[in-house]
PDB file of C-alpha atoms in Angstrom:
ATOM      1  CA  MET D   1     -83.882  15.469  14.880  1.00  0.00           C
ATOM      2  CA  HIS D   2     -83.157  15.265  11.289  1.00  0.00           C
ATOM      3  CA  CYS D   3     -82.333  11.458  10.437  1.00  0.00           C
ATOM      4  CA  TYR D   4     -78.590  12.545   9.035  1.00  0.00           C
ATOM      5  CA  GLU D   5     -78.012  14.156  12.524  1.00  0.00           C
ATOM      6  CA  LYS D   6     -78.841  11.000  14.291  1.00  0.00           C
ATOM      7  CA  LEU D   7     -76.866   8.366  11.942  1.00  0.00           C
ATOM      8  CA  SER D   8     -74.397  11.262  12.048  1.00  0.00           C
ATOM      9  CA  SER D   9     -74.127  11.108  16.415  1.00  0.00           C
ATOM     10  CA  LEU D  10     -74.448   7.641  16.059  1.00  0.00           C
ATOM     11  CA  LEU D  11     -71.357   6.695  14.192  1.00  0.00           C
ATOM     12  CA  GLY D  12     -69.513   9.350  14.273  1.00  0.00           C
ATOM     13  CA  LEU D  13     -70.141  11.312  11.030  1.00  0.00           C
ATOM     14  CA  ALA D  14     -69.756  14.671   9.280  1.00  0.00           C
ATOM     15  CA  CYS D  15     -73.375  16.479   9.457  1.00  0.00           C
ATOM     16  CA  HIS D  16     -73.831  20.440   8.829  1.00  0.00           C
ATOM     17  CA  PRO D  17     -75.517  22.466   7.219  1.00  0.00           C
ATOM     18  CA  ASP D  18     -73.700  22.901   4.475  1.00  0.00           C
ATOM     19  CA  MET D  19     -73.727  19.758   3.403  1.00  0.00           C
ATOM     20  CA  GLN D  20     -75.000  18.652  -0.105  1.00  0.00           C
ATOM     21  CA  ASP D  21     -74.455  14.819  -0.048  1.00  0.00           C
ATOM     22  CA  TRP D  22     -74.559  13.437   2.991  1.00  0.00           C
ATOM     23  CA  GLU D  23     -74.436   9.778   2.117  1.00  0.00           C
ATOM     24  CA  LEU D  24     -71.431  10.619  -0.250  1.00  0.00           C
ATOM     25  CA  GLU D  25     -69.247  12.944   1.915  1.00  0.00           C
ATOM     26  CA  ASN D  26     -69.643  10.408   4.574  1.00  0.00           C
ATOM     27  CA  ALA D  27     -68.306   7.419   2.526  1.00  0.00           C
ATOM     28  CA  ASN D  28     -65.674   5.019   4.204  1.00  0.00           C
ATOM     29  CA  PRO D  29     -64.778   1.614   2.601  1.00  0.00           C
ATOM     30  CA  GLU D  30     -62.897   1.107   5.424  1.00  0.00           C
ATOM     31  CA  ARG D  31     -66.000   1.167   7.870  1.00  0.00           C
ATOM     32  CA  LEU D  32     -68.523  -0.233   5.450  1.00  0.00           C
ATOM     33  CA  PRO D  33     -68.929  -3.551   7.508  1.00  0.00           C
ATOM     34  CA  GLU D  34     -69.961  -0.778  10.906  1.00  0.00           C
ATOM     35  CA  PHE D  35     -72.252   0.452   8.432  1.00  0.00           C
ATOM     36  CA  ILE D  36     -73.531  -2.696   7.409  1.00  0.00           C
ATOM     37  CA  HIS D  37     -73.866  -3.754  10.713  1.00  0.00           C
ATOM     38  CA  ALA D  38     -75.117  -0.704  11.814  1.00  0.00           C
ATOM     39  CA  TYR D  39     -78.209  -1.140   9.138  1.00  0.00           C
ATOM     40  CA  GLN D  40     -78.693  -4.749  10.226  1.00  0.00           C
ATOM     41  CA  THR D  41     -79.125  -4.218  14.138  1.00  0.00           C
ATOM     42  CA  GLY D  42     -80.322  -0.224  14.461  1.00  0.00           C
ATOM     43  CA  GLY D  43     -84.306  -0.509  14.432  1.00  0.00           C
ATOM     44  CA  PHE D  44     -84.105   2.481  12.045  1.00  0.00           C
ATOM     45  CA  SER D  45     -87.232   4.535  10.828  1.00  0.00           C
ATOM     46  CA  ARG D  46     -87.573   4.563   6.874  1.00  0.00           C
ATOM     47  CA  GLN D  47     -85.936   7.089   6.491  1.00  0.00           C
ATOM     48  CA  GLU D  48     -83.210   6.625   8.592  1.00  0.00           C
ATOM     49  CA  GLN D  49     -83.036   3.244   6.853  1.00  0.00           C
ATOM     50  CA  HIS D  50     -82.962   5.122   3.197  1.00  0.00           C
ATOM     51  CA  ALA D  51     -79.990   7.451   4.208  1.00  0.00           C
ATOM     52  CA  LEU D  52     -77.981   4.609   6.219  1.00  0.00           C
ATOM     53  CA  MET D  53     -78.792   2.364   3.123  1.00  0.00           C
ATOM     54  CA  GLY D  54     -77.180   5.320   0.731  1.00  0.00           C
ATOM     55  CA  LEU D  55     -74.026   5.878   2.889  1.00  0.00           C
ATOM     56  CA  ILE D  56     -73.536   1.673   2.817  1.00  0.00           C
ATOM     57  CA  LEU D  57     -73.813   2.218  -1.027  1.00  0.00           C
ATOM     58  CA  ALA D  58     -71.668   4.964  -1.477  1.00  0.00           C
ATOM     59  CA  SER D  59     -69.411   3.054   0.696  1.00  0.00           C
ATOM     60  CA  PHE D  60     -69.644   0.056  -1.091  1.00  0.00           C
ATOM     61  CA  ASP D  61     -68.963   2.267  -4.602  1.00  0.00           C
ATOM     62  CA  ASP D  62     -65.329   3.390  -3.016  1.00  0.00           C
ATOM     63  CA  TYR D  63     -64.778   0.116  -1.569  1.00  0.00           C
ATOM     64  CA  LEU D  64     -65.110  -1.719  -5.077  1.00  0.00           C
ATOM     65  CA  ALA D  65     -62.722   1.411  -6.474  1.00  0.00           C
ATOM     66  CA  ALA D  66     -59.909   0.151  -3.925  1.00  0.00           C
ATOM     67  CA  GLU D  67     -60.299  -3.242  -3.841  1.00  0.00           C
ATOM     68  CA  ALA D  68     -58.282  -4.902  -6.396  1.00  0.00           C
ATOM     69  CA  VAL D  69     -59.826  -8.476  -5.512  1.00  0.00           C
ATOM     70  CA  PRO D  70     -63.414  -7.378  -3.407  1.00  0.00           C
ATOM     71  CA  ASP D  71     -64.870 -10.305  -1.569  1.00  0.00           C
ATOM     72  CA  PRO D  72     -67.615 -11.557  -2.803  1.00  0.00           C
ATOM     73  CA  ALA D  73     -69.338 -12.133   0.521  1.00  0.00           C
ATOM     74  CA  VAL D  74     -69.411  -7.746   0.931  1.00  0.00           C
ATOM     75  CA  GLU D  75     -71.526  -7.904  -2.812  1.00  0.00           C
ATOM     76  CA  HIS D  76     -73.804 -11.048  -1.241  1.00  0.00           C
ATOM     77  CA  THR D  77     -74.586  -8.713   2.046  1.00  0.00           C
ATOM     78  CA  VAL D  78     -75.378  -5.295   0.727  1.00  0.00           C
ATOM     79  CA  CYS D  79     -77.407  -7.020  -2.218  1.00  0.00           C
ATOM     80  CA  ALA D  80     -79.598  -8.828  -0.160  1.00  0.00           C
ATOM     81  CA  LEU D  81     -80.022  -6.073   2.028  1.00  0.00           C
ATOM     82  CA  LEU D  82     -81.253  -4.039  -0.861  1.00  0.00           C
ATOM     83  CA  GLU D  83     -83.782  -7.403  -2.535  1.00  0.00           C
ATOM     84  CA  GLN D  84     -85.382  -7.760   1.627  1.00  0.00           C
ATOM     85  CA  GLN D  85     -86.689  -4.159   1.117  1.00  0.00           C
ATOM     86  CA  TRP D  86     -86.941  -4.029  -3.071  1.00  0.00           C
ATOM     87  CA  GLN D  87     -90.260  -1.503  -2.302  1.00  0.00           C
ATOM     88  CA  ASP D  88     -87.758   1.174  -0.435  1.00  0.00           C
ATOM     89  CA  PHE D  89     -84.432   1.041  -1.943  1.00  0.00           C
ATOM     90  CA  GLN D  90     -84.840   0.962  -5.688  1.00  0.00           C
ATOM     91  CA  SER D  91     -84.276   4.067  -6.028  1.00  0.00           C
ATOM     92  CA  LEU D  92     -81.464   4.142  -4.627  1.00  0.00           C
ATOM     93  CA  VAL D  93     -80.790   1.035  -7.115  1.00  0.00           C
ATOM     94  CA  ARG D  94     -81.639   3.212  -9.786  1.00  0.00           C
ATOM     95  CA  TYR D  95     -79.617   5.889  -9.133  1.00  0.00           C
ATOM     96  CA  TRP D  96     -76.643   4.064  -8.546  1.00  0.00           C
ATOM     97  CA  SER D  97     -77.912   2.112 -11.894  1.00  0.00           C
ATOM     98  CA  LEU D  98     -77.248   4.419 -13.731  1.00  0.00           C
ATOM     99  CA  ILE D  99     -80.289   2.822 -16.044  1.00  0.00           C
ATOM    100  CA  ASP D 100     -80.434   6.038 -18.835  1.00  0.00           C
ATOM    101  CA  GLU D 101     -76.769   6.721 -19.269  1.00  0.00           C
ATOM    102  CA  ASP D 102     -73.880   4.447 -21.468  1.00  0.00           C
ATOM    103  CA  MET D 103     -71.651   2.016 -19.532  1.00  0.00           C
ATOM    104  CA  ASP D 104     -68.508   4.311 -20.592  1.00  0.00           C
ATOM    105  CA  ASP D 105     -70.177   6.708 -17.660  1.00  0.00           C
ATOM    106  CA  LYS D 106     -70.396   4.611 -14.673  1.00  0.00           C
ATOM    107  CA  PHE D 107     -70.311   4.116 -10.924  1.00  0.00           C
ATOM    108  CA  HIS D 108     -67.691   1.176  -9.562  1.00  0.00           C
ATOM    109  CA  ILE D 109     -70.908  -0.074  -8.373  1.00  0.00           C
ATOM    110  CA  THR D 110     -73.671  -0.016 -11.842  1.00  0.00           C
ATOM    111  CA  PRO D 111     -73.182  -3.194 -13.175  1.00  0.00           C
ATOM    112  CA  ILE D 112     -73.848  -4.810  -9.733  1.00  0.00           C
ATOM    113  CA  MET D 113     -76.990  -2.356  -9.707  1.00  0.00           C
ATOM    114  CA  ARG D 114     -77.860  -2.626 -13.122  1.00  0.00           C
ATOM    115  CA  LYS D 115     -78.132  -6.477 -12.302  1.00  0.00           C
ATOM    116  CA  LEU D 116     -80.228  -6.381  -8.908  1.00  0.00           C
ATOM    117  CA  TRP D 117     -82.249  -3.890 -11.475  1.00  0.00           C
ATOM    118  CA  ALA D 118     -83.168  -6.151 -14.254  1.00  0.00           C
ATOM    119  CA  ARG D 119     -83.580  -8.813 -11.470  1.00  0.00           C
ATOM    120  CA  HIS D 120     -86.459  -6.349  -9.592  1.00  0.00           C
ATOM    121  CA  ALA D 121     -88.007  -3.852 -11.842  1.00  0.00           C
ATOM    122  CA  LYS D 122     -91.212  -3.523 -12.621  1.00  0.00           C
ATOM    123  CA  PRO D 123     -91.579  -2.497 -16.698  1.00  0.00           C
ATOM    124  CA  GLN D 124     -92.999   0.634 -17.052  1.00  0.00           C
ATOM    125  CA  PRO D 125     -96.305   0.959 -18.628  1.00  0.00           C
ATOM    126  CA  GLY D 126     -95.587   2.777 -22.056  1.00  0.00           C
TER     127      GLY D 126
END
């Protein structure tokens, strides 16, 4: 069973062959605490963890877009999960950071991800 199928079955999410961005299509800020709890208690494979973290980040971005005053504890929890497995998730942080893009064109989560990236990314040899 593919990781998306397993996670979809476990969390009651959509999963069909035509989906291009499972994480983005299933993002739901109202279910963010549930997704975080599943991540923390699920005992998932690395591939499943990566997919679930992608869902968490997409949902967190939607949460930030919807909340006038976001709860700092949510940001702290998401960042702590990313930092605990930095090597596994640095590609996700880089994606949401839009490192090579102007800040005029960004996600709601981009400033938070850029701070994480600046704190943890090792400079590339040039």
